[in-house]
Short mmCIF file of C-alpha atoms and ligand atoms in Angstrom, two decimals:
data_model
loop_
_atom_site.label_atom_id
_atom_site.label_comp_id
_atom_site.label_asym_id
_atom_site.label_seq_id
_atom_site.Cartn_x
_atom_site.Cartn_y
_atom_site.Cartn_z
CA UNK A 1 95.01 22.52 51.85
CA UNK A 2 95.68 20.27 54.44
CA UNK A 3 98.40 21.03 57.14
CA UNK A 4 101.03 18.09 57.92
CA UNK A 5 101.05 17.14 61.53
CA UNK A 6 104.02 17.95 63.25
CA UNK A 7 107.01 15.64 63.42
CA UNK A 8 107.34 14.39 66.98
CA UNK A 9 109.65 12.07 68.92
CA UNK A 10 113.57 12.31 68.14
CA UNK A 11 112.67 14.69 65.40
CA UNK A 12 111.82 17.52 67.86
CA UNK A 13 114.08 16.55 70.59
CA UNK A 14 116.69 19.11 69.68
CA UNK A 15 114.15 22.01 70.79
CA UNK A 16 115.18 21.00 74.39
CA UNK A 17 118.45 20.58 76.23
CA UNK A 18 117.88 16.92 77.04
CA UNK A 19 121.20 14.69 76.98
CA UNK A 20 121.10 12.67 73.80
CA UNK A 21 122.81 9.84 76.09
CA UNK A 22 120.30 9.66 78.63
CA UNK A 23 116.76 8.01 78.31
CA UNK A 24 114.67 10.74 79.49
CA UNK A 25 111.40 9.21 80.29
CA UNK A 26 110.12 11.14 83.44
CA UNK A 27 108.39 14.35 82.10
CA UNK A 28 106.06 13.88 84.93
CA UNK A 29 108.31 14.75 87.96
CA UNK A 30 109.82 18.12 86.99
CA UNK A 31 108.84 18.67 83.38
CA UNK A 32 111.80 19.62 80.77
CA UNK A 33 111.78 23.29 79.45
CA UNK A 34 112.45 24.16 75.70
CA UNK A 35 114.96 26.27 74.53
CA UNK A 36 112.62 28.92 72.97
CA UNK A 37 110.74 29.26 76.34
CA UNK A 38 114.16 29.47 78.00
CA UNK A 39 115.14 32.48 75.72
CA UNK A 40 111.89 34.01 76.16
CA UNK A 41 112.22 33.72 80.12
CA UNK A 42 116.00 35.40 79.91
CA UNK A 43 114.74 37.83 77.71
CA UNK A 44 112.46 39.00 80.63
CA UNK A 45 115.25 38.68 83.07
CA UNK A 46 117.08 41.13 80.90
CA UNK A 47 114.53 43.53 80.80
CA UNK A 48 114.13 43.38 84.71
CA UNK A 49 117.80 43.83 85.17
CA UNK A 50 118.02 46.56 82.69
CA UNK A 51 116.01 49.23 84.56
CA UNK A 52 115.32 47.44 87.89
CA UNK A 53 112.74 50.20 89.43
CA UNK A 54 111.02 50.99 86.02
CA UNK A 55 110.64 47.09 85.37
CA UNK A 56 108.70 46.37 88.75
CA UNK A 57 106.94 49.51 89.25
CA UNK A 58 105.60 50.17 85.87
CA UNK A 59 106.17 47.27 83.51
CA UNK A 60 105.62 44.12 85.86
CA UNK A 61 101.90 44.62 87.00
CA UNK A 62 100.44 44.85 83.64
CA UNK A 63 102.66 42.24 82.13
CA UNK A 64 101.79 39.74 85.18
CA UNK A 65 98.02 40.25 84.15
CA UNK A 66 98.49 39.69 80.41
CA UNK A 67 100.25 36.44 81.25
CA UNK A 68 97.49 35.51 83.12
CA UNK A 69 95.03 36.35 80.31
CA UNK A 70 97.34 34.20 78.22
CA UNK A 71 96.94 31.05 80.87
CA UNK A 72 93.29 31.63 81.45
CA UNK A 73 92.40 31.28 78.00
CA UNK A 74 94.29 28.25 77.89
CA UNK A 75 92.43 26.71 80.98
CA UNK A 76 88.99 28.03 80.04
CA UNK A 77 89.07 30.44 82.74
CA UNK A 78 88.66 34.27 83.30
CA UNK A 79 92.04 36.08 83.86
CA UNK A 80 90.94 37.93 87.05
CA UNK A 81 90.40 34.49 88.66
CA UNK A 82 94.01 33.48 87.94
CA UNK A 83 96.84 34.12 89.79
CA UNK A 84 100.57 32.76 89.49
CA UNK A 85 102.37 30.62 92.29
CA UNK A 86 105.77 29.14 92.06
CA UNK A 87 104.47 25.74 92.21
CA UNK A 88 101.50 23.47 93.10
CA UNK A 89 102.72 23.02 96.38
CA UNK A 90 102.68 26.60 97.13
CA UNK A 91 99.20 27.12 95.49
CA UNK A 92 97.57 24.13 97.48
CA UNK A 93 99.32 25.67 100.91
CA UNK A 94 97.61 29.16 100.01
CA UNK A 95 94.30 27.75 100.03
CA UNK A 96 94.53 25.18 103.02
CA UNK A 97 96.31 27.88 105.36
CA UNK A 98 92.93 30.23 104.37
CA UNK A 99 90.80 27.81 105.66
CA UNK A 100 89.14 28.70 108.94
CA UNK A 101 88.99 25.04 110.71
CA UNK A 102 88.16 24.36 114.13
CA UNK A 103 88.41 21.56 116.36
CA UNK A 104 86.59 18.10 115.11
CA UNK A 105 86.67 19.58 111.28
CA UNK A 106 87.69 17.11 108.78
CA UNK A 107 89.73 17.66 105.46
CA UNK A 108 89.49 14.82 102.90
CA UNK A 109 92.62 13.61 101.08
CA UNK A 110 93.13 10.61 98.76
CA UNK A 111 95.20 7.75 99.90
CA UNK A 112 97.10 8.18 96.60
CA UNK A 113 97.40 11.95 97.47
CA UNK A 114 100.69 13.79 97.06
CA UNK A 115 102.93 13.53 100.00
CA UNK A 116 103.70 17.23 100.20
CA UNK A 117 100.10 18.21 100.03
CA UNK A 118 99.00 15.78 102.35
CA UNK A 119 101.59 16.92 104.81
CA UNK A 120 100.19 20.82 104.18
CA UNK A 121 96.79 19.07 105.32
CA UNK A 122 98.08 17.39 108.23
CA UNK A 123 99.76 20.63 109.10
CA UNK A 124 96.72 22.94 109.24
CA UNK A 125 94.15 20.17 110.67
CA UNK A 126 96.71 19.21 113.68
CA UNK A 127 97.28 22.50 114.90
CA UNK A 128 93.54 23.38 115.60
CA UNK A 129 92.38 19.73 116.42
CA UNK A 130 90.90 19.38 113.23
CA UNK A 131 91.41 15.76 111.45
CA UNK A 132 92.87 14.70 107.94
CA UNK A 133 90.47 11.76 106.95
CA UNK A 134 91.15 9.56 103.91
CA UNK A 135 89.25 8.00 100.89
CA UNK A 136 91.00 4.89 99.38
CA UNK A 137 91.50 4.47 95.74
CA UNK A 138 90.92 0.99 94.27
CA UNK A 139 94.19 0.14 92.44
CA UNK A 140 95.74 -1.45 90.23
CA UNK A 141 92.14 -1.82 88.70
CA UNK A 142 90.58 1.23 89.56
CA UNK A 143 87.08 1.89 88.20
CA UNK A 144 85.50 5.43 87.75
CA UNK A 145 82.38 4.38 89.74
CA UNK A 146 84.37 2.89 92.73
CA UNK A 147 86.61 6.17 92.89
CA UNK A 148 83.47 8.39 93.11
CA UNK A 149 81.88 6.20 95.68
CA UNK A 150 84.94 5.68 97.87
CA UNK A 151 85.10 9.46 98.15
CA UNK A 152 81.28 10.01 98.76
CA UNK A 153 81.39 7.33 101.15
CA UNK A 154 84.32 9.06 103.26
CA UNK A 155 82.68 12.52 103.73
CA UNK A 156 80.83 13.40 106.65
CA UNK A 157 78.73 16.49 107.94
CA UNK A 158 81.98 17.54 109.49
CA UNK A 159 84.24 17.51 106.22
CA UNK A 160 85.17 21.13 105.24
CA UNK A 161 87.26 20.48 102.32
CA UNK A 162 88.07 17.65 99.93
CA UNK A 163 91.53 17.50 98.13
CA UNK A 164 91.46 15.70 95.00
CA UNK A 165 94.17 14.99 92.57
CA UNK A 166 93.65 15.49 89.13
CA UNK A 167 96.12 12.93 87.80
CA UNK A 168 97.56 10.98 91.01
CA UNK A 169 101.46 11.19 91.15
CA UNK A 170 102.78 7.77 92.04
CA UNK A 171 99.91 5.77 90.92
CA UNK A 172 99.31 7.88 87.86
CA UNK A 173 95.52 7.64 87.81
CA UNK A 174 93.59 10.51 85.83
CA UNK A 175 90.46 10.74 87.85
CA UNK A 176 86.90 11.11 86.94
CA UNK A 177 87.17 15.01 88.23
CA UNK A 178 83.92 16.43 87.13
CA UNK A 179 81.79 13.48 88.74
CA UNK A 180 84.25 13.68 91.89
CA UNK A 181 83.48 17.49 92.29
CA UNK A 182 79.55 17.16 91.36
CA UNK A 183 79.56 14.37 94.25
CA UNK A 184 81.31 16.45 96.66
CA UNK A 185 79.07 19.39 96.01
CA UNK A 186 75.74 17.36 96.54
CA UNK A 187 77.36 16.84 100.02
CA UNK A 188 77.98 20.46 100.75
CA UNK A 189 81.67 19.90 100.65
CA UNK A 190 83.90 22.34 98.58
CA UNK A 191 86.94 20.85 96.21
CA UNK A 192 90.45 21.89 96.12
CA UNK A 193 91.93 20.37 92.98
CA UNK A 194 95.62 19.40 93.01
CA UNK A 195 96.26 19.74 89.04
CA UNK A 196 100.00 19.67 89.06
CA UNK A 197 99.84 17.16 86.06
CA UNK A 198 96.79 18.71 84.45
CA UNK A 199 98.03 21.82 82.15
CA UNK A 200 99.33 20.28 78.95
CA UNK A 201 98.48 16.68 79.77
CA UNK A 202 94.84 16.80 79.55
CA UNK A 203 92.51 19.53 78.34
CA UNK A 204 91.30 22.09 80.87
CA UNK A 205 88.22 23.81 81.08
CA UNK A 206 87.81 25.65 84.68
CA UNK A 207 84.36 27.06 83.89
CA UNK A 208 82.86 23.70 82.97
CA UNK A 209 84.62 21.69 85.64
CA UNK A 210 83.06 23.77 88.66
CA UNK A 211 85.45 23.27 91.44
CA UNK A 212 86.25 25.76 93.76
CA UNK A 213 89.83 25.83 93.61
CA UNK A 214 92.31 24.49 90.86
CA UNK A 215 95.94 24.57 91.30
CA UNK A 216 98.29 23.54 88.51
CA UNK A 217 101.72 23.51 87.67
CA UNK A 218 102.88 24.69 83.78
CA UNK A 219 106.37 23.72 84.33
CA UNK A 220 105.61 19.87 84.03
CA UNK A 221 103.20 19.12 80.98
CA UNK A 222 102.69 22.68 79.39
CA UNK A 223 106.62 22.84 79.52
CA UNK A 224 107.02 26.20 80.90
CA UNK A 225 110.01 27.41 82.83
CA UNK A 226 110.45 26.01 86.27
CA UNK A 227 108.57 27.71 89.32
CA UNK A 228 105.67 28.66 86.95
CA UNK A 229 102.53 27.40 88.77
CA UNK A 230 98.87 28.95 88.95
CA UNK A 231 95.91 29.16 91.31
CA UNK A 232 92.28 29.62 90.06
CA UNK A 233 89.60 30.45 92.67
CA UNK A 234 85.99 30.43 91.64
CA UNK A 235 84.93 34.11 92.15
CA UNK A 236 83.03 33.20 95.29
CA UNK A 237 85.95 31.61 96.87
CA UNK A 238 88.34 34.63 96.74
CA UNK A 239 87.33 36.33 99.72
CA UNK A 240 89.71 35.44 102.45
CA UNK A 241 91.99 33.46 100.14
CA UNK A 242 95.36 34.73 101.08
CA UNK A 243 98.93 33.74 99.56
CA UNK A 244 101.46 31.95 101.89
CA UNK A 245 103.14 35.37 102.08
CA UNK A 246 101.25 38.26 103.27
CA UNK A 247 102.60 41.53 102.10
CA UNK A 248 101.76 44.92 100.77
CA UNK A 249 98.39 43.81 99.21
CA UNK A 250 96.81 42.40 102.24
CA UNK A 251 93.28 43.27 102.32
CA UNK A 252 93.05 44.48 99.07
CA UNK A 253 91.75 41.66 97.16
CA UNK A 254 92.71 38.47 95.58
CA UNK A 255 94.84 39.57 92.75
CA UNK A 256 96.40 42.47 94.78
CA UNK A 257 97.41 40.06 97.51
CA UNK A 258 98.72 37.57 95.04
CA UNK A 259 100.10 39.68 92.49
CA UNK A 260 103.03 41.17 94.95
CA UNK A 261 104.27 39.07 97.70
CA UNK A 262 107.62 40.74 97.66
CA UNK A 263 110.47 41.23 95.31
CA UNK A 264 110.81 37.88 93.20
CA UNK A 265 111.82 36.88 89.62
CA UNK A 266 108.38 36.39 87.87
CA UNK A 267 110.08 35.54 84.40
CA UNK A 268 108.57 31.94 84.31
CA UNK A 269 105.38 33.40 84.65
CA UNK A 270 105.85 36.08 81.99
CA UNK A 271 107.05 33.80 79.51
CA UNK A 272 104.13 31.10 79.95
CA UNK A 273 102.55 32.54 76.61
CA UNK A 274 105.50 31.14 74.96
CA UNK A 275 104.93 27.68 76.35
CA UNK A 276 101.29 27.64 75.37
CA UNK A 277 102.30 28.65 71.68
CA UNK A 278 105.05 25.83 71.55
CA UNK A 279 102.49 23.36 72.90
CA UNK A 280 99.89 24.70 70.19
CA UNK A 281 102.81 24.46 67.50
CA UNK A 282 103.32 20.65 68.58
CA UNK A 283 99.70 20.15 67.96
CA UNK A 284 97.78 21.05 70.96
CA UNK A 285 94.83 18.64 71.75
CA UNK A 286 96.43 16.50 68.94
CA UNK A 287 99.68 16.42 70.86
CA UNK A 288 98.04 15.51 74.13
CA UNK A 289 96.04 12.56 72.49
CA UNK A 290 99.43 11.50 71.00
CA UNK A 291 101.12 11.61 74.18
CA UNK A 292 98.48 9.53 75.85
CA UNK A 293 98.39 6.58 73.35
CA UNK A 294 102.38 6.60 73.28
CA UNK A 295 102.38 6.19 77.02
CA UNK A 296 99.41 3.17 76.74
CA UNK A 297 101.79 1.65 73.93
CA UNK A 298 104.97 2.09 76.06
CA UNK A 299 103.14 0.49 79.18
CA UNK A 300 102.08 -2.62 77.23
CA UNK A 301 105.78 -2.97 75.69
CA UNK A 302 107.37 -2.99 79.06
CA UNK A 303 104.62 -5.21 80.79
CA UNK A 304 105.32 -7.70 78.02
CA UNK A 305 109.19 -7.30 78.16
CA UNK A 306 109.32 -7.68 81.87
CA UNK A 307 106.54 -10.27 81.95
CA UNK A 308 104.39 -8.47 84.47
CA UNK A 309 101.21 -6.26 84.61
CA UNK A 310 100.44 -2.83 83.72
CA UNK A 311 98.68 -0.35 86.13
CA UNK A 312 95.74 1.73 84.91
CA UNK A 313 94.48 1.54 81.21
CA UNK A 314 92.05 3.17 79.41
CA UNK A 315 89.64 6.29 80.28
CA UNK A 316 91.86 6.55 83.77
CA UNK A 317 95.33 6.61 82.07
CA UNK A 318 97.17 9.72 80.93
CA UNK A 319 100.47 10.38 79.45
CA UNK A 320 102.15 8.49 82.25
CA UNK A 321 101.88 4.82 82.86
CA UNK A 322 102.93 2.09 85.28
CA UNK A 323 104.29 -1.44 85.20
CA UNK A 324 104.46 -3.40 88.39
CA UNK A 325 108.28 -4.39 88.82
CA UNK A 326 108.50 -8.57 88.82
CA UNK A 327 110.51 -8.90 92.39
CA UNK A 328 110.70 -11.36 94.89
CA UNK A 329 111.20 -10.44 98.56
CA UNK A 330 110.05 -7.64 100.54
CA UNK A 331 109.37 -4.31 99.14
CA UNK A 332 110.62 -1.31 100.88
CA UNK A 333 111.12 2.35 100.31
CA UNK A 334 114.73 1.81 100.64
CA UNK A 335 114.48 -0.84 98.23
CA UNK A 336 112.74 1.13 95.69
CA UNK A 337 115.15 4.09 96.22
CA UNK A 338 118.16 1.89 95.59
CA UNK A 339 116.31 0.60 92.30
CA UNK A 340 115.84 4.56 91.47
CA UNK A 341 119.33 5.12 91.89
CA UNK A 342 120.62 2.13 89.65
CA UNK A 343 118.26 3.14 86.91
CA UNK A 344 119.52 6.68 86.96
CA UNK A 345 123.23 5.20 86.94
CA UNK A 346 122.20 3.22 83.92
CA UNK A 347 120.97 6.04 81.99
CA UNK A 348 117.31 6.50 82.65
CA UNK A 349 115.07 8.47 84.99
CA UNK A 350 111.93 6.60 85.50
CA UNK A 351 110.92 6.81 89.15
CA UNK A 352 109.67 3.72 91.15
CA UNK A 353 106.97 3.72 93.99
CA UNK A 354 105.65 1.81 96.61
CA UNK A 355 102.01 1.09 96.23
CA UNK A 356 100.37 -1.20 98.67
CA UNK A 357 103.10 -4.08 98.51
CA UNK A 358 104.30 -3.66 95.26
CA UNK A 359 106.93 -1.61 93.39
CA UNK A 360 105.71 0.17 90.49
CA UNK A 361 107.86 1.65 87.54
CA UNK A 362 106.47 5.07 86.34
CA UNK A 363 106.99 6.12 82.63
CA UNK A 364 105.79 9.56 80.88
CA UNK A 365 105.29 10.22 77.09
CA UNK A 366 105.87 13.73 76.02
CA UNK A 367 106.36 15.25 72.50
CA UNK A 368 110.15 14.49 72.42
CA UNK A 369 109.62 10.66 73.23
CA UNK A 370 109.01 7.81 70.71
CA UNK A 371 108.58 3.85 71.11
CA UNK A 372 112.48 3.23 70.87
CA UNK A 373 112.91 5.02 74.17
CA UNK A 374 110.85 2.35 75.98
CA UNK A 375 112.72 -0.22 74.32
CA UNK A 376 115.86 1.27 75.96
CA UNK A 377 114.12 1.57 79.22
CA UNK A 378 112.87 -1.97 79.15
CA UNK A 379 116.50 -3.16 78.44
CA UNK A 380 117.77 -1.00 81.19
CA UNK A 381 115.10 -2.14 83.72
CA UNK A 382 115.83 -5.80 83.17
CA UNK A 383 119.13 -5.47 83.50
CA UNK A 384 118.82 -3.65 86.66
CA UNK A 385 116.41 -6.22 87.98
CA UNK A 386 118.90 -9.15 87.06
CA UNK A 387 121.34 -7.83 89.71
CA UNK A 388 120.51 -8.20 93.23
CA UNK A 389 118.48 -5.31 94.20
C1 PLP B 1 99.99 15.23 92.44
C2 PLP B 1 101.17 16.57 92.51
N1 PLP B 1 100.63 17.34 93.40
C3 PLP B 1 101.81 18.09 93.83
C4 PLP B 1 103.14 18.04 93.19
C5 PLP B 1 104.08 19.42 93.67
O1 PLP B 1 104.94 19.93 92.22
P1 PLP B 1 105.68 20.82 92.69
O2 PLP B 1 106.69 20.42 93.27
O3 PLP B 1 105.64 21.64 91.50
O4 PLP B 1 104.99 21.91 93.75
C6 PLP B 1 103.25 17.07 92.44
C7 PLP B 1 104.57 16.73 91.83
O5 PLP B 1 105.00 15.68 91.11
C8 PLP B 1 102.37 16.15 92.08
O6 PLP B 1 102.61 14.95 91.40
#
């Protein structure tokens, strides 16, 4: 007997709390949490509040490890190598602030790296007289060989770490991660992967990837509750790795240090298993493939309707797509912000980003989206661009 694939698009939209009158095509920024995950999260909160002392002392430690095991199975890892953090920014900060850098050392980032993480690199380098160095990504016609070569060429004997995005934020590039990790390791440089967009958008296998640290967000593409991030550290990278907040577990090892950093609401982490099950129910690998295909179709539709060009296509594209906005006149951050606000007021949330000297519109494709959403997005965008922006 064959099992029919699940219906997607508007047929499953009721699973979320999404506003039916709004064109939600920006899953990439903050995710969207389905009702079933919110219910599971609230269940954990009720248990926490019913017998607080018992919850924190007796229930939480094992429940947290159980959730870490569930997540580890999803990302091809061992549970004892996975800890929860609130988000990718916190996870990257933990790794960066655990580095023993000295004057003259370098930390490599990408020109398309996420602003908050680049700031964290600036912070840890500037305070000791080390340097942040950059590898440029070829854009808008990226090429895997050129990306790997650009990163390899930027490394020097002083480079102590490479921070590599799995999927870049504004430019939505799915980078050839395995090749980049191997190339950095050949040069003796460990790799921290900023995988904020990885879990739920692409298949993950920590063991096969062989990075040193991988930080991921489950509240984006895996649809976990907000505040569900994780840090995976290779066993040989766990000694000397500390959370941003030092607490009772200090000196007692990786899990003890990260599992308790003070009283906090862990319900987003404890309900991650429900998000993983939900992802599987929507198709798992088939859902991820369908989202990538839908993003490609949507990108092509928008490029045609707006008479413009798309960003990356093919192997370097995931479930987010980019189109260059056909604007005349100077492109500034202020103009980008103005267009974003006009789009929001007009009923959609696709963000705009300035890359080099152009303004790009980013769209996302998740289970609840269908091609009609991008028809609407194209109409709204054309309308906004016709006004003086
Ligand atoms: C590449 C990348 N890194 C880090 C982040 C930060 O995620 P968070 O705000 O959940 O820490 C984002 C958010 O969009 C991102 O795109």
